[in-house]
């Protein structure tokens, strides 16, 4: 009899557990559906264009000259001019490449240079460009193309490293001019999205070129590999950090944590999708508690509403630790940070798990007061188009918002 009672209790507990898990999963699914509906509706009311932007003077660091960009149209004009100036090689890598006037302009300029005899190589992510017409993704044989696809064989499904997307954005001309940052290629990004990019003219551009070559050679057959080598030198002031899922290398996250731990005065961090892991978040909170002015700028309404919701689930914890949070009124896609007027980083990596330990990413780390101060000016300039979130106001948000944040918390590990 005791055995029967024990078994009955066991099955009752099992049934209760299954029902509880099922209820939570159902609530999560309903929440996601509602958020997607809201996302479609709010796109009608998102501000388009008109955000403040400025121009910066070129900064010289030894033999390298660095140009900061905060407006896509200015960036694209200079990228196309660099392509037109190419004599030997052009390496272009973009996560998203739209079939619109901007995307077609890049394609036309690349084709023209290839016809002139310049070696042109392009990489774009297959998954990110699924909605782009197939015809646009076909290039003449004079251009070498890698349409990066994570899964090429069935057994790749069982390798977690294969789930990485190529989220990098690079343009390198002749190994001497390099562009790196958050901008994809498309009309929307030219005028409607606030993003940040950097141009490097000089020896440090060779590091970007070699990063492109390494990625290309890793994902093409041996007979298609690039054999050209770009002479590189050690530069302690300009460092390229690249995340590689296949090599299990994740230096960008470590770079952020180390820089945050060193901060003494201020940390100005801008990120499109702020969903940090516990260690990175603890580093930011520790900095605020030791008196560092920690300010985080995020888009209040990004193009990914679920990422917004997951980001906001951290806000109470941040605000209680003394971190200041600002919501940008337009779409903000930048991934940058500047610390103490001495250190800065610009690149492609968001502060979420996909960028930290998943996707292929690339950032440049710079130790230079002039560039760091420009980044500080840019951060303060962006704040003129943002509002500060106060703890007392945030704590008054409706109960159903809190519930939605709690239900979606497990999805942090998938972002």
GROMACS .gro file of C-alpha atoms in nm, residues 2-16:
model
   15
    2UNK     CA    1   0.283   0.240   0.090
    3UNK     CA    2   0.443   0.168  -0.245
    4UNK     CA    3   0.121   0.249  -0.430
    5UNK     CA    4   0.082   0.575  -0.241
    6UNK     CA    5   0.443   0.666  -0.320
    7UNK     CA    6   0.392   0.592  -0.688
    8UNK     CA    7   0.070   0.793  -0.694
    9UNK     CA    8   0.245   1.090  -0.537
   10UNK     CA    9   0.532   1.054  -0.783
   11UNK     CA   10   0.300   1.062  -1.082
   12UNK     CA   11   0.100   1.349  -0.933
   13UNK     CA   12   0.415   1.555  -0.884
   14UNK     CA   13   0.532   1.466  -1.233
   15UNK     CA   14   0.197   1.564  -1.378
   16UNK     CA   15   0.198   1.891  -1.182
   0.00000   0.00000   0.00000
